[in-house]
Short mmCIF file of C-alpha atoms in Angstrom, two decimals:
data_model
loop_
_atom_site.label_atom_id
_atom_site.label_comp_id
_atom_site.label_asym_id
_atom_site.label_seq_id
_atom_site.Cartn_x
_atom_site.Cartn_y
_atom_site.Cartn_z
CA MET H 1 110.73 118.72 89.06
CA ARG H 2 108.67 115.69 88.06
CA LYS H 3 108.77 112.83 90.56
CA THR H 4 109.67 109.41 89.27
CA ALA H 5 108.50 106.09 90.66
CA ALA H 6 111.86 105.66 92.32
CA SER H 7 111.64 109.01 94.08
CA GLU H 8 108.26 107.98 95.44
CA GLY H 9 109.73 104.74 96.77
CA ALA H 10 107.69 102.54 94.42
CA LYS H 11 106.74 99.08 95.62
CA VAL H 12 109.14 96.30 94.80
CA ALA H 13 108.36 92.82 93.50
CA GLY H 14 107.06 90.58 96.28
CA GLU H 15 106.96 93.40 98.83
CA ARG H 16 103.56 92.39 100.19
CA SER H 17 104.71 88.81 100.78
CA LEU H 18 107.93 90.02 102.43
CA LEU H 19 106.11 92.35 104.83
CA LEU H 20 103.38 89.82 105.59
CA GLY H 21 106.06 87.24 106.40
CA ILE H 22 107.81 89.69 108.72
CA GLY H 23 104.53 90.48 110.47
CA ILE H 24 103.67 86.82 111.00
CA SER H 25 107.14 85.93 112.28
CA SER H 26 106.96 88.92 114.65
CA ILE H 27 103.78 87.49 116.12
CA GLY H 28 105.75 84.33 116.81
CA ILE H 29 108.54 86.32 118.46
CA GLY H 30 106.02 88.17 120.62
CA MET H 31 104.61 84.85 121.78
CA TYR H 32 107.77 83.93 123.68
CA VAL H 33 110.14 86.90 124.13
CA PRO H 34 108.21 88.61 126.98
CA PHE H 35 108.09 85.30 128.88
CA SER H 36 111.32 83.71 127.62
CA LEU H 37 112.63 82.20 130.87
CA VAL H 38 109.20 81.07 132.08
CA PHE H 39 108.29 79.96 128.56
CA PHE H 40 111.23 77.57 128.20
CA HIS H 41 110.96 76.45 131.83
CA HIS H 42 107.42 75.20 131.28
CA VAL H 43 108.03 73.86 127.78
CA THR H 44 111.09 71.78 128.75
CA GLY H 45 110.43 71.13 132.44
CA LEU H 46 113.99 72.22 133.34
CA SER H 47 114.76 74.58 136.23
CA LEU H 48 114.85 78.33 135.67
CA THR H 49 118.56 78.36 136.57
CA LEU H 50 119.45 75.82 133.89
CA VAL H 51 117.24 77.52 131.33
CA GLY H 52 118.86 80.89 132.03
CA LEU H 53 122.37 79.43 131.79
CA VAL H 54 121.65 77.67 128.50
CA MET H 55 120.06 80.78 127.01
CA THR H 56 123.07 82.92 127.95
CA VAL H 57 125.64 80.49 126.57
CA THR H 58 123.75 79.77 123.35
CA GLY H 59 123.04 83.47 122.86
CA LEU H 60 126.75 84.29 123.03
CA ALA H 61 127.49 81.40 120.67
CA GLY H 62 124.89 82.81 118.30
CA LEU H 63 126.87 86.06 118.11
CA ALA H 64 129.87 84.12 116.82
CA PHE H 65 127.66 82.73 114.05
CA MET H 66 126.78 86.17 112.65
CA PRO H 67 129.98 86.57 110.57
CA LEU H 68 129.33 83.18 108.99
CA ALA H 69 125.81 84.28 108.12
CA GLY H 70 127.23 87.37 106.43
CA THR H 71 129.58 85.21 104.36
CA ALA H 72 126.71 82.89 103.43
CA VAL H 73 124.63 85.87 102.23
CA ASP H 74 127.46 87.00 99.94
CA ARG H 75 127.90 83.51 98.55
CA PHE H 76 124.32 82.23 98.21
CA GLY H 77 122.15 85.35 98.33
CA ALA H 78 120.07 86.76 101.19
CA LYS H 79 116.80 85.13 100.14
CA ARG H 80 118.18 81.58 100.35
CA VAL H 81 119.82 82.19 103.71
CA ASN H 82 116.64 83.87 104.97
CA LEU H 83 114.62 80.77 104.11
CA VAL H 84 117.17 78.53 105.84
CA LEU H 85 116.95 80.62 109.02
CA TYR H 86 113.15 80.53 108.98
CA GLY H 87 113.37 76.75 108.61
CA MET H 88 115.81 76.47 111.54
CA ARG H 89 113.52 78.53 113.78
CA ALA H 90 110.44 76.56 112.76
CA LEU H 91 112.22 73.27 113.47
CA GLY H 92 113.63 74.51 116.77
CA PHE H 93 110.28 75.58 118.20
CA ALA H 94 108.61 72.40 116.97
CA LEU H 95 111.19 70.38 118.94
CA TYR H 96 111.23 72.46 122.14
CA PRO H 97 108.33 70.59 123.84
CA PHE H 98 110.27 67.32 123.36
CA ALA H 99 113.60 68.70 124.63
CA SER H 100 113.09 67.82 128.29
CA SER H 101 116.72 66.87 129.03
CA LEU H 102 119.53 69.39 129.40
CA PRO H 103 121.57 68.15 126.37
CA ALA H 104 118.49 68.10 124.14
CA PHE H 105 117.41 71.59 125.22
CA ALA H 106 120.95 72.94 124.76
CA ALA H 107 121.17 71.46 121.25
CA VAL H 108 117.80 72.86 120.15
CA ALA H 109 118.49 76.22 121.81
CA LEU H 110 121.86 76.45 120.06
CA VAL H 111 120.37 75.89 116.61
CA THR H 112 117.60 78.40 117.31
CA ALA H 113 120.07 80.96 118.70
CA PHE H 114 122.15 80.72 115.54
CA ALA H 115 119.08 81.57 113.48
CA ASP H 116 117.77 84.27 115.82
CA ARG H 117 121.04 86.18 116.16
CA SER H 118 121.77 86.15 112.44
CA PHE H 119 118.26 86.92 111.25
CA SER H 120 118.60 90.71 111.40
CA VAL H 121 121.74 90.56 109.24
CA VAL H 122 120.01 88.47 106.60
CA GLN H 123 116.78 90.48 106.67
CA GLN H 124 118.67 93.75 106.17
CA SER H 125 120.60 92.16 103.32
CA LEU H 126 117.35 90.97 101.73
CA ILE H 127 115.95 94.51 101.86
CA GLY H 128 119.12 95.62 100.10
CA GLU H 129 118.58 92.99 97.40
CA VAL H 130 114.93 93.71 96.67
CA ALA H 131 114.82 97.51 96.96
CA ARG H 132 116.75 100.54 95.79
CA GLY H 133 116.78 104.20 96.75
CA ALA H 134 113.88 105.56 98.82
CA ALA H 135 112.14 102.18 98.70
CA ARG H 136 114.75 100.91 101.16
CA ASP H 137 113.85 103.63 103.65
CA ARG H 138 110.15 102.85 103.27
CA LEU H 139 110.71 99.12 103.73
CA GLN H 140 112.81 99.79 106.82
CA ALA H 141 109.98 101.84 108.35
CA SER H 142 107.29 99.32 107.38
CA THR H 143 109.37 96.46 108.77
CA ARG H 144 109.81 98.16 112.13
CA ALA H 145 106.12 99.05 112.38
CA LEU H 146 105.09 95.47 111.58
CA GLN H 147 107.60 94.05 114.04
CA ASN H 148 106.20 96.17 116.87
CA ALA H 149 102.59 95.42 115.94
CA GLY H 150 103.32 91.72 115.54
CA MET H 151 105.15 91.39 118.82
CA GLY H 152 102.33 93.18 120.62
CA ALA H 153 99.77 90.89 119.00
CA GLY H 154 101.87 87.84 119.87
CA ALA H 155 102.07 88.87 123.52
CA LEU H 156 98.29 89.31 123.65
CA LEU H 157 97.77 85.98 121.90
CA VAL H 158 99.92 84.01 124.32
CA SER H 159 98.18 85.74 127.23
CA GLY H 160 94.88 84.42 125.90
CA VAL H 161 96.31 80.93 125.44
CA LEU H 162 97.60 80.88 129.02
CA ALA H 163 94.26 82.14 130.32
CA LEU H 164 92.50 79.23 128.60
CA TRP H 165 94.96 76.37 129.17
CA GLY H 166 97.23 77.60 131.96
CA THR H 167 100.98 76.93 131.80
CA GLY H 168 100.28 73.82 129.74
CA GLY H 169 99.46 76.21 126.93
CA PHE H 170 103.16 77.02 126.52
CA ALA H 171 103.61 73.81 124.50
CA TYR H 172 100.82 74.84 122.13
CA THR H 173 102.45 78.26 121.91
CA ALA H 174 105.75 76.66 120.85
CA TRP H 175 104.03 74.76 118.04
CA GLY H 176 102.11 77.88 117.03
CA ASN H 177 105.41 79.71 116.93
CA SER H 178 106.88 77.01 114.71
CA LEU H 179 103.91 77.33 112.37
CA ALA H 180 104.33 81.12 112.23
CA PHE H 181 107.99 80.84 111.17
CA ALA H 182 107.15 78.17 108.58
CA LEU H 183 104.36 80.29 107.10
CA ALA H 184 106.65 83.35 107.06
CA GLY H 185 109.24 81.34 105.15
CA LEU H 186 106.68 80.29 102.55
CA LEU H 187 105.68 83.92 102.03
CA VAL H 188 109.27 85.13 101.70
CA SER H 189 109.94 82.40 99.13
CA ARG H 190 107.71 84.39 96.78
CA VAL H 191 109.94 87.47 96.98
CA ARG H 192 112.09 88.21 93.94
CA ALA H 193 115.55 89.56 94.58
CA ALA H 194 116.90 92.25 92.31
CA ARG H 195 120.06 90.25 91.69
CA ALA H 196 120.78 86.59 91.19
CA ALA H 197 121.75 84.58 94.25
CA GLY H 198 125.47 84.27 94.54
CA ALA H 199 126.09 87.11 92.10
CA ALA H 200 128.00 88.84 94.85
CA GLY H 201 130.54 86.09 95.16
CA THR H 202 133.20 87.75 93.06
CA ALA H 203 136.79 86.60 93.22
CA GLU H 204 137.80 89.78 95.00
CA ALA H 205 135.08 89.41 97.66
CA GLY H 206 135.85 85.74 98.17
CA SER H 207 139.57 86.27 98.64
CA ALA H 208 139.35 89.41 100.78
CA GLY H 209 136.46 88.39 103.06
CA TYR H 210 136.14 90.53 106.16
CA ARG H 211 139.43 92.27 105.38
CA THR H 212 137.44 94.36 102.92
CA VAL H 213 135.19 95.56 105.74
CA LEU H 214 138.05 96.23 108.12
CA ARG H 215 139.77 98.42 105.54
CA ASP H 216 136.64 100.54 105.06
CA ARG H 217 137.20 103.19 107.73
CA PRO H 218 134.06 105.25 106.99
CA PHE H 219 131.86 102.16 107.38
CA LEU H 220 133.63 101.20 110.61
CA GLY H 221 132.99 104.75 111.80
CA LEU H 222 129.33 104.32 110.90
CA THR H 223 129.25 101.07 112.89
CA ALA H 224 130.89 102.75 115.90
CA ALA H 225 128.37 105.61 115.74
CA ASN H 226 125.55 103.09 115.66
CA PHE H 227 126.97 101.36 118.74
CA LEU H 228 126.61 104.64 120.65
CA THR H 229 123.00 104.98 119.50
CA ALA H 230 122.27 101.29 120.12
CA LEU H 231 123.03 101.78 123.82
CA GLY H 232 120.05 104.12 123.83
CA TYR H 233 117.85 101.49 122.21
CA SER H 234 118.51 99.29 125.26
CA ALA H 235 117.49 102.01 127.72
CA LEU H 236 113.74 101.45 127.65
CA SER H 237 113.88 97.73 128.33
CA VAL H 238 116.88 97.57 130.68
CA LEU H 239 117.47 100.92 132.42
CA PHE H 240 113.99 102.42 132.56
CA PRO H 241 112.41 99.81 134.91
CA LEU H 242 115.38 99.94 137.31
CA TYR H 243 115.43 103.74 137.30
CA LEU H 244 111.72 103.92 138.08
CA SER H 245 111.88 101.56 141.03
CA THR H 246 115.22 102.54 142.61
CA TRP H 247 115.64 106.26 141.93
CA LEU H 248 112.17 107.68 141.32
CA THR H 249 110.44 105.09 143.56
CA ALA H 250 107.58 105.17 141.08
CA PRO H 251 105.04 102.33 140.63
CA ASP H 252 106.27 99.41 138.53
CA SER H 253 103.07 99.69 136.50
CA LEU H 254 104.57 102.74 134.78
CA THR H 255 107.03 100.43 133.04
CA GLY H 256 104.18 98.60 131.35
CA ALA H 257 102.56 101.91 130.42
CA ALA H 258 105.83 103.15 128.87
CA PHE H 259 106.20 99.97 126.82
CA THR H 260 102.59 100.26 125.65
CA VAL H 261 103.06 103.88 124.54
CA ASN H 262 106.29 102.98 122.73
CA THR H 263 104.79 99.96 120.98
CA VAL H 264 101.58 101.73 119.94
CA LEU H 265 103.46 104.73 118.54
CA CYS H 266 105.97 102.55 116.67
CA ALA H 267 103.20 100.46 115.13
CA GLY H 268 100.77 103.32 114.55
CA ILE H 269 102.80 106.26 113.26
CA GLY H 270 106.17 104.73 112.39
CA VAL H 271 105.49 104.59 108.66
CA LEU H 272 103.96 108.10 108.73
CA ILE H 273 107.00 109.66 110.45
CA ALA H 274 109.44 107.87 108.16
CA GLY H 275 107.43 108.99 105.13
CA ARG H 276 107.58 112.62 106.25
CA VAL H 277 111.33 112.38 106.75
CA ARG H 278 111.77 110.71 103.36
CA ARG H 279 109.66 113.25 101.50
CA SER H 280 111.56 116.10 103.12
CA GLY H 281 114.58 115.05 101.10
CA ALA H 282 116.81 114.98 104.18
CA ARG H 283 120.08 113.13 103.85
CA ARG H 284 120.08 109.82 105.68
CA THR H 285 123.04 110.85 107.80
CA ARG H 286 121.22 113.97 108.95
CA SER H 287 117.90 112.32 109.69
CA ALA H 288 119.71 109.57 111.63
CA ALA H 289 121.60 112.29 113.51
CA LEU H 290 118.27 113.99 114.29
CA GLY H 291 117.00 110.72 115.76
CA ALA H 292 120.11 110.54 117.96
CA LEU H 293 119.52 114.13 119.10
CA LEU H 294 115.94 113.27 120.08
CA PHE H 295 117.35 110.37 122.09
CA ALA H 296 119.72 112.79 123.83
CA ALA H 297 116.83 115.16 124.61
CA ALA H 298 114.85 112.31 126.19
CA PHE H 299 117.86 111.27 128.28
CA VAL H 300 118.43 114.84 129.47
CA GLY H 301 114.75 114.91 130.40
CA GLN H 302 115.30 111.88 132.62
CA ILE H 303 118.20 113.68 134.33
CA VAL H 304 116.02 116.73 135.00
CA LEU H 305 113.19 114.54 136.28
CA GLY H 306 115.58 112.59 138.51
CA THR H 307 116.94 115.83 139.94
CA LEU H 308 113.59 117.52 140.65
CA ARG H 309 111.69 114.38 141.71
CA PRO H 310 108.24 116.03 141.61
CA GLY H 311 104.99 114.50 142.83
CA GLN H 312 103.56 111.34 141.35
CA GLY H 313 101.15 113.14 139.01
CA VAL H 314 103.82 115.39 137.51
CA THR H 315 106.21 112.44 137.27
CA LEU H 316 103.64 110.44 135.30
CA VAL H 317 103.08 113.26 132.77
CA ALA H 318 106.81 113.97 132.47
CA LEU H 319 107.60 110.30 131.88
CA LEU H 320 104.92 110.13 129.21
CA VAL H 321 106.42 113.12 127.40
CA ILE H 322 109.93 111.67 127.69
CA VAL H 323 108.82 108.31 126.29
CA VAL H 324 107.10 110.07 123.36
CA VAL H 325 110.28 112.04 122.56
CA TYR H 326 112.35 108.86 122.90
CA THR H 327 110.00 106.98 120.56
CA LEU H 328 110.12 109.77 117.98
CA GLY H 329 113.90 109.51 118.07
CA GLU H 330 113.59 105.78 117.42
CA LEU H 331 111.16 106.32 114.54
CA VAL H 332 113.38 108.95 112.88
CA HIS H 333 116.69 107.15 113.41
CA SER H 334 115.81 103.54 112.66
CA PRO H 335 114.70 103.70 108.98
CA SER H 336 117.41 106.17 108.00
CA GLY H 337 120.15 104.38 109.93
CA GLY H 338 119.12 101.00 108.55
CA ALA H 339 118.93 102.20 104.94
CA LEU H 340 122.23 104.05 105.40
CA SER H 341 124.04 100.88 106.48
CA VAL H 342 122.50 98.78 103.68
CA SER H 343 123.33 101.37 101.01
CA ALA H 344 126.86 102.03 102.29
CA ALA H 345 127.71 98.34 101.94
CA PRO H 346 129.10 97.29 98.54
CA GLU H 347 126.77 94.79 96.91
CA ALA H 348 129.47 92.15 96.47
CA VAL H 349 130.13 91.92 100.23
CA ARG H 350 126.89 93.30 101.64
CA GLY H 351 126.38 90.32 103.93
CA ARG H 352 129.77 90.72 105.57
CA TYR H 353 129.30 94.47 105.93
CA LEU H 354 125.89 94.13 107.57
CA ALA H 355 127.08 91.34 109.86
CA THR H 356 129.72 93.76 111.13
CA TYR H 357 127.19 96.57 111.47
CA GLN H 358 124.64 94.43 113.33
CA LEU H 359 127.31 93.45 115.85
CA SER H 360 127.05 97.02 117.14
CA TYR H 361 123.47 96.29 118.25
CA SER H 362 124.41 92.92 119.73
CA LEU H 363 127.40 94.25 121.65
CA ALA H 364 125.39 97.20 122.97
CA GLY H 365 122.63 94.83 124.11
CA ALA H 366 125.15 92.57 125.84
CA LEU H 367 126.96 95.45 127.55
CA ALA H 368 123.90 97.47 128.59
CA PRO H 369 122.76 95.48 131.68
CA SER H 370 126.13 95.54 133.45
CA LEU H 371 126.91 99.12 132.40
CA PHE H 372 123.55 100.51 133.47
CA THR H 373 123.44 98.73 136.80
CA ALA H 374 127.01 99.81 137.67
CA LEU H 375 126.28 103.46 136.86
CA LEU H 376 122.90 103.34 138.58
CA ALA H 377 124.58 102.15 141.79
CA VAL H 378 126.60 105.41 141.85
CA ASP H 379 123.79 107.82 140.95
CA GLY H 380 120.45 107.29 139.24
CA ARG H 381 121.10 110.12 136.81
CA LEU H 382 124.56 108.95 135.78
CA PRO H 383 123.52 106.30 133.21
CA TRP H 384 121.24 108.84 131.52
CA ALA H 385 124.13 111.31 131.36
CA VAL H 386 126.35 108.68 129.74
CA LEU H 387 123.60 107.84 127.25
CA ALA H 388 123.05 111.53 126.43
CA VAL H 389 126.76 112.03 125.73
CA ALA H 390 126.80 108.84 123.64
CA ALA H 391 123.81 109.98 121.57
CA LEU H 392 125.34 113.42 120.99
CA GLY H 393 128.60 111.74 119.97
CA ALA H 394 126.69 109.52 117.53
CA ALA H 395 124.96 112.55 115.96
CA LEU H 396 128.26 114.40 115.56
CA ALA H 397 129.95 111.30 114.08
CA LEU H 398 127.15 110.83 111.53
CA LEU H 399 127.48 114.42 110.36
CA ARG H 400 131.26 114.14 110.08
CA LEU H 401 131.01 110.86 108.18
CA GLU H 402 128.59 112.30 105.63
CA ARG H 403 131.25 113.40 103.13
CA HIS H 404 133.22 110.16 103.47
CA LEU H 405 130.34 107.75 102.79
CA PRO H 406 129.14 106.87 99.26
CA ALA H 407 126.73 109.44 97.83
CA GLU H 408 124.16 106.73 97.08
CA ALA H 409 124.16 105.83 100.78
CA VAL H 410 123.79 109.39 102.08
CA HIS H 411 121.01 110.33 99.62
CA ALA H 412 117.87 108.23 99.29
CA GLU H 413 117.68 109.59 95.77
CA PRO H 414 120.51 111.08 93.68
CA PRO H 415 120.81 114.82 94.35
CA VAL H 416 119.48 116.99 91.57
CA VAL H 417 122.23 118.89 89.84
CA ARG H 418 120.91 122.15 88.43
CA GLU H 419 122.48 123.05 85.14
CA ALA H 420 123.41 126.66 84.49
CA PRO H 421 121.15 128.27 81.91
CA ALA H 422 122.63 128.42 78.46
CA VAL H 423 123.98 131.83 77.51
CA ALA H 424 122.85 133.03 74.10
CA PRO H 425 125.77 133.90 71.79
CA VAL H 426 126.35 137.58 71.21
CA PRO H 427 125.75 138.39 67.56
CA VAL H 428 128.80 139.66 65.74
CA THR H 429 128.16 142.58 63.41
CA ALA H 430 130.19 143.21 60.33
CA ALA H 431 132.70 146.01 60.50
CA ALA H 432 131.71 149.15 58.75
#
């Protein structure tokens, strides 16, 4: 069968600007996320306790803003809302060095939290607007690779700034961050959406709102399955360091090594792995389920390691293998799961659908610290067992949902229907 441009995932208009903007904004994110509490403490001069409290409260408030962002996408188009969020982040970081009082810091942090929490919803919606078919899967993979590379570069950059100027360099970092978001916004402004802004605001979508999403049981099932997988996404950053120090009594330096391996693999081979999955013709539900199964295998590996507790050398090698398997699960699941959610959402209410879907990540991230620490207090292997069961449940749910989701969501490209060969008519001979 001859491959079309669509089946190859042809580039979309403005793709280079979109990806470059994502990469630059990710550098900005990497400049403050690894040091968030210390970063804002030095930028504002407020105590760590106050900074932590404000970040928690504004972060929760930002979650409440996500449904409004979804509605705005459906009404005005993802590109416009994306530019507004970039502008809010640029303004917020430009003002942080001047927000030395608690009310000022809280106000700036609230505006920035609104933009940060809603950005993933809008970015996913924008990918849905600019790309179709396999191009969505490719953009998902490229986006994730650039985000990991950018965040790693941002962390290295801020380390260099601090080495040169000490903690006073945090203010320069805030302004550099503001510049990064502004530049990213300018680049994304060059992207052309495949539909006109506001074209989704049909009368039906406007009157139904989120009731349309709540009536879509297959999509809600997809969101619930993603919540189970999203708990696993939190494992490396939240559970892994605690497990190393309390149960395996391994050096804390292994945490940094694990993060480095994960980041390098995501940035280096993420697009390659996603491309292999895409070219295999696998259904998105099945490739996402495979990613969940790889997660489960990594979690079972942690249980085995925590039971045997071998020497330090064997532990180091085993942890490396487990992190590689975990990262492969992430690289297989993320592009397919992201494209599946975007494609399963009706265009008219895509923003609302994706706001609902992204809440599964936010809720999993909010629940993970308390859940993991409570389970870890009982037995170090227990949280990994819960995560393994959750990942297996997610894989099973994805497979069961396959026949209930739209065909254009399950298949990156329409399945080829083979026509039966024509049967030649039997000649009729004249009677003797």
